[in-house]
Coordinates of C-alpha atoms and ligand atoms in Angstrom, one line a residue:
M67 CA 0.0 0.0 0.0
S68 CA 1.4 3.4 -0.9
L69 CA 0.3 6.2 1.3
P70 CA -0.6 9.4 -0.4
P71 CA 1.5 12.5 0.3
V72 CA 0.1 14.8 2.9
P73 CA 0.8 18.5 3.8
E74 CA 3.7 19.1 6.2
P75 CA 1.6 19.4 9.4
F76 CA 0.5 15.7 8.9
Y77 CA 2.4 12.4 8.8
W78 CA 1.7 8.7 8.4
T79 CA 2.5 5.9 10.8
E80 CA 2.2 2.2 9.9
S81 CA 1.6 -0.5 12.5
S82 CA 0.4 -4.1 12.5
W83 CA -3.3 -3.0 12.5
G84 CA -2.9 -0.5 9.7
A85 CA -1.8 2.9 8.6
A86 CA -2.8 6.1 10.5
L87 CA -2.6 9.8 9.8
H88 CA -1.5 12.1 12.5
C89 CA -1.5 15.9 12.9
R90 CA 1.9 17.1 14.0
A91 CA 0.5 20.4 15.2
L92 CA -1.9 18.6 17.6
D93 CA 0.8 16.1 18.9
P94 CA 2.1 18.4 21.7
L95 CA -1.5 19.0 22.9
A96 CA -3.2 15.7 22.5
A97 CA -2.5 12.2 21.1
N98 CA -4.4 12.0 17.8
L99 CA -4.9 9.9 14.7
F100 CA -7.1 9.2 11.8
T101 CA -7.5 5.6 10.9
T102 CA -7.5 4.2 7.3
R103 CA -9.3 1.2 5.7
Q104 CA -7.6 -1.1 8.2
P105 CA -8.7 -1.7 10.9
E106 CA -12.3 -2.2 10.0
L107 CA -13.4 -1.0 13.5
S108 CA -15.9 -3.8 13.6
T109 CA -14.5 -5.6 16.7
G110 CA -13.6 -4.7 20.2
E111 CA -10.1 -5.8 19.4
D112 CA -9.9 -3.2 16.6
W113 CA -10.9 -0.5 19.1
R114 CA -8.5 -1.8 21.7
R115 CA -5.6 -1.3 19.3
V116 CA -6.7 2.2 18.3
C117 CA -7.1 3.1 22.0
E118 CA -3.6 1.8 22.7
A119 CA -2.2 3.8 19.8
V120 CA -3.3 7.1 21.5
G121 CA -2.5 5.9 25.0
A122 CA -6.1 5.6 26.2
E123 CA -7.7 2.9 28.3
R124 CA -11.2 3.3 27.0
V125 CA -13.0 4.8 24.0
L126 CA -16.2 6.8 23.6
T127 CA -18.0 6.3 20.2
L128 CA -21.2 8.0 19.3
A129 CA -24.5 7.0 17.7
Q130 CA -24.0 9.7 15.0
V131 CA -27.1 11.4 13.8
H132 CA -25.8 14.2 11.5
G133 CA -26.6 16.9 14.0
R134 CA -24.8 19.3 16.4
G135 CA -25.6 17.5 19.7
V136 CA -22.7 17.3 22.2
V137 CA -21.8 14.7 24.8
T138 CA -19.4 15.8 27.6
I139 CA -17.4 13.3 29.6
R140 CA -15.5 14.8 32.5
R141 CA -12.4 13.4 34.0
G142 CA -13.1 10.2 35.9
S143 CA -16.8 10.1 34.9
P144 CA -18.3 6.8 33.7
L145 CA -19.2 6.3 30.1
P146 CA -22.9 6.2 29.1
P147 CA -24.3 2.7 29.1
S148 CA -24.9 2.9 25.3
R149 CA -23.6 5.1 22.5
P150 CA -25.1 8.5 23.0
E151 CA -26.9 10.2 20.1
A152 CA -24.5 13.0 19.2
D153 CA -22.0 14.1 16.6
V154 CA -19.6 16.0 19.0
A155 CA -17.8 14.7 22.0
V156 CA -15.7 16.8 24.4
S157 CA -13.6 15.6 27.3
D158 CA -10.7 16.4 29.6
D159 CA -10.2 12.7 30.6
A160 CA -6.7 11.5 29.7
S161 CA -7.8 7.9 30.0
L162 CA -10.4 8.3 27.3
A163 CA -10.2 8.3 23.5
L164 CA -12.9 10.2 21.8
A165 CA -13.7 8.7 18.4
V166 CA -15.9 9.7 15.5
R167 CA -16.5 7.5 12.4
A168 CA -16.8 8.8 8.9
A169 CA -17.1 7.6 5.3
D170 CA -16.8 10.9 3.3
C171 CA -18.0 13.1 6.2
V172 CA -15.4 15.3 8.0
P173 CA -13.7 13.9 11.0
L174 CA -12.5 16.9 12.9
L175 CA -10.4 17.0 16.0
L176 CA -9.8 20.0 18.4
A177 CA -7.5 20.5 21.3
D178 CA -7.1 23.3 23.9
P179 CA -3.5 23.9 25.0
A180 CA -4.6 25.8 28.1
T181 CA -7.0 23.3 29.7
G182 CA -6.0 20.1 27.9
A183 CA -9.6 19.5 26.9
V184 CA -10.3 17.9 23.4
A185 CA -13.2 17.4 21.0
A186 CA -14.0 15.0 18.2
V187 CA -16.6 16.1 15.6
H188 CA -18.4 14.2 12.9
S189 CA -19.6 16.6 10.3
G190 CA -21.1 15.6 6.9
W191 CA -23.2 18.0 4.9
R192 CA -26.1 17.9 7.4
G193 CA -23.8 18.4 10.4
T194 CA -22.0 21.2 8.6
A195 CA -25.3 22.9 7.8
A196 CA -26.3 22.4 11.5
G197 CA -22.9 23.9 12.6
A198 CA -21.4 20.9 14.4
A199 CA -17.9 22.4 14.3
R200 CA -19.1 25.6 16.0
A201 CA -21.0 23.5 18.6
A202 CA -17.7 21.8 19.5
V203 CA -15.9 25.2 20.0
E204 CA -18.8 26.4 22.1
A205 CA -18.8 23.2 24.2
L206 CA -15.1 23.4 24.9
A207 CA -15.6 27.0 26.1
R208 CA -18.7 26.3 28.1
E209 CA -17.7 23.0 29.7
F210 CA -14.0 23.6 30.2
G211 CA -13.4 27.3 30.0
A212 CA -11.4 27.1 26.7
Q213 CA -10.7 30.3 24.8
P214 CA -11.6 29.7 21.1
G215 CA -8.5 31.7 20.1
D216 CA -6.3 29.1 21.7
L217 CA -7.8 26.1 20.0
V218 CA -5.9 24.0 17.5
A219 CA -7.9 21.9 14.9
A220 CA -7.2 19.1 12.5
I221 CA -9.6 18.3 9.6
G222 CA -9.1 14.7 8.5
P223 CA -9.7 13.0 5.2
C224 CA -13.1 13.6 3.8
I225 CA -14.8 13.8 0.4
G226 CA -13.2 16.6 -1.6
S227 CA -15.0 19.2 -3.6
C228 CA -13.5 17.4 -6.6
C229 CA -15.8 14.5 -6.1
Y230 CA -18.8 15.9 -4.1
E231 CA -21.5 17.0 -6.5
V232 CA -24.7 17.9 -4.6
G233 CA -28.2 18.9 -5.5
P234 CA -29.9 22.2 -4.9
D235 CA -31.7 20.7 -1.8
V236 CA -28.3 20.8 -0.1
V237 CA -27.7 24.5 -0.9
D238 CA -31.2 25.2 0.2
A239 CA -30.6 23.4 3.5
F240 CA -27.6 25.6 4.2
A241 CA -29.6 28.8 3.4
A242 CA -32.4 27.6 5.6
A243 CA -30.0 27.0 8.5
G244 CA -29.1 30.7 8.3
H245 CA -25.6 30.6 6.9
P246 CA -24.7 33.9 5.2
R247 CA -25.0 34.1 1.5
D248 CA -21.3 34.9 1.0
A249 CA -20.3 31.8 3.0
I250 CA -22.6 29.6 1.0
D251 CA -21.2 31.0 -2.3
R252 CA -17.7 30.1 -1.0
W253 CA -18.6 26.6 0.1
F254 CA -20.6 25.6 -2.9
L255 CA -18.5 25.8 -6.1
A256 CA -20.2 26.9 -9.3
P257 CA -23.1 28.4 -7.2
P258 CA -26.5 28.1 -8.8
P259 CA -28.2 31.1 -10.2
R260 CA -31.0 32.6 -8.1
R261 CA -34.2 30.6 -8.4
A262 CA -36.1 33.6 -9.7
V263 CA -34.2 33.3 -13.0
F264 CA -36.2 30.1 -13.8
P265 CA -39.9 29.6 -14.3
P266 CA -41.3 28.0 -11.2
D267 CA -42.3 24.7 -12.8
T268 CA -38.8 23.9 -14.2
G269 CA -36.7 25.6 -11.5
R270 CA -35.3 22.7 -9.6
E271 CA -34.2 20.6 -12.7
A272 CA -32.8 23.6 -14.5
R273 CA -30.3 24.6 -11.8
P274 CA -26.8 23.3 -12.6
P275 CA -25.0 20.9 -10.4
T276 CA -22.9 22.3 -7.7
R277 CA -20.0 20.9 -5.6
L278 CA -19.6 21.3 -1.9
D279 CA -16.2 22.0 -0.2
L280 CA -16.9 20.2 3.1
A281 CA -13.5 20.7 4.6
G282 CA -13.4 24.4 3.7
A283 CA -16.9 24.9 5.1
N284 CA -15.8 23.4 8.4
R285 CA -12.6 25.4 8.5
D286 CA -14.7 28.6 7.9
Q287 CA -17.1 27.7 10.7
L288 CA -14.2 27.2 13.1
I289 CA -12.8 30.7 12.1
L290 CA -16.3 32.2 12.6
A291 CA -16.4 30.6 16.0
G292 CA -13.1 32.3 16.9
V293 CA -10.4 29.7 16.1
P294 CA -7.5 31.5 14.3
E295 CA -7.1 30.4 10.7
G296 CA -3.4 29.6 11.4
H297 CA -4.4 27.0 14.0
I298 CA -6.5 24.9 11.6
Y299 CA -4.8 22.2 9.6
L300 CA -6.4 20.4 6.7
S301 CA -5.2 17.0 5.5
G302 CA -6.3 17.8 2.0
L303 CA -7.0 14.1 1.3
C304 CA -10.2 13.2 -0.7
T305 CA -11.6 9.9 0.5
A306 CA -13.1 9.0 -3.0
M307 CA -9.7 9.4 -4.7
H308 CA -7.7 7.2 -2.3
L309 CA -9.8 4.0 -2.1
D310 CA -6.7 1.8 -1.5
V311 CA -6.1 3.7 1.8
L312 CA -9.3 5.4 2.7
T313 CA -13.0 4.6 2.2
S314 CA -15.8 6.5 0.5
Y315 CA -19.6 6.1 0.7
R316 CA -20.0 8.0 -2.5
A317 CA -17.6 5.7 -4.3
E318 CA -18.4 2.4 -2.6
K319 CA -22.0 2.7 -1.4
E320 CA -23.0 0.1 1.2
R321 CA -19.7 -1.6 0.9
A322 CA -17.9 1.4 2.3
G323 CA -16.1 1.0 5.6
R324 CA -15.4 3.8 8.0
I325 CA -12.4 5.7 9.1
A326 CA -12.2 7.2 12.6
G327 CA -10.9 10.4 14.0
V328 CA -9.5 9.7 17.5
I329 CA -8.1 12.1 20.1
R330 CA -7.2 11.9 23.8
A331 CA -6.8 14.7 26.3
R332 CA -3.3 15.0 27.7
S333 CA -2.8 14.0 31.3
Ligands
ZN272 ZN1 -11.9 13.8 -5.0

């Protein structure tokens, strides 16, 4: 397996259970990684190895529902008896790995140098429209007293705008969620003409396809939430274009596996 080149703030490691991508800028703040096709994350043993790789004793995974709900685990607290329904997890527990799973959606990791608290975010188009990244910044501030201007973020592999054509319903959902027009125009490449241009009965079909820059939209939301642009690192890897290493729901449909973004608070 040849691993695709990544920007300087990222690097690969290879171990018996598979290759993993790490963000060098997060390393001093929090153990972190993004998994690849291997492990399949289908067994407890897979998760045990991932836990071990970030120095954690236990892992929190979520029943992800494409929203902006947050689950908070404080140091020493027990884990919920079943996977909580949420797309954001925040914690200051150094024994705990926070994990989000994704197949094209953005796995996003955040760490606070001042308090040591961390966040893991799952943000596909629905979560991005809902503002999951902002919810994570707000939760770190509210629950642990983090200052958004201190936070460091890594945006892992996700479907790139190169491969992510979406329908007008997706653009409409972002507009309905209240995102400013200039942001929507930036996130959706080849933005559609205004609906009024078309007669009402042919409007939807006549609008040209548009492509969504999920990673860019999440970066922008972090900036709008107060995270400095220079603290946000993008892996730049498109999941659909690296199927030997990554996995893509768009490209593989139901056969697609999942990658995970994993982070642990420092002790
Ligand atoms: Zn692509």
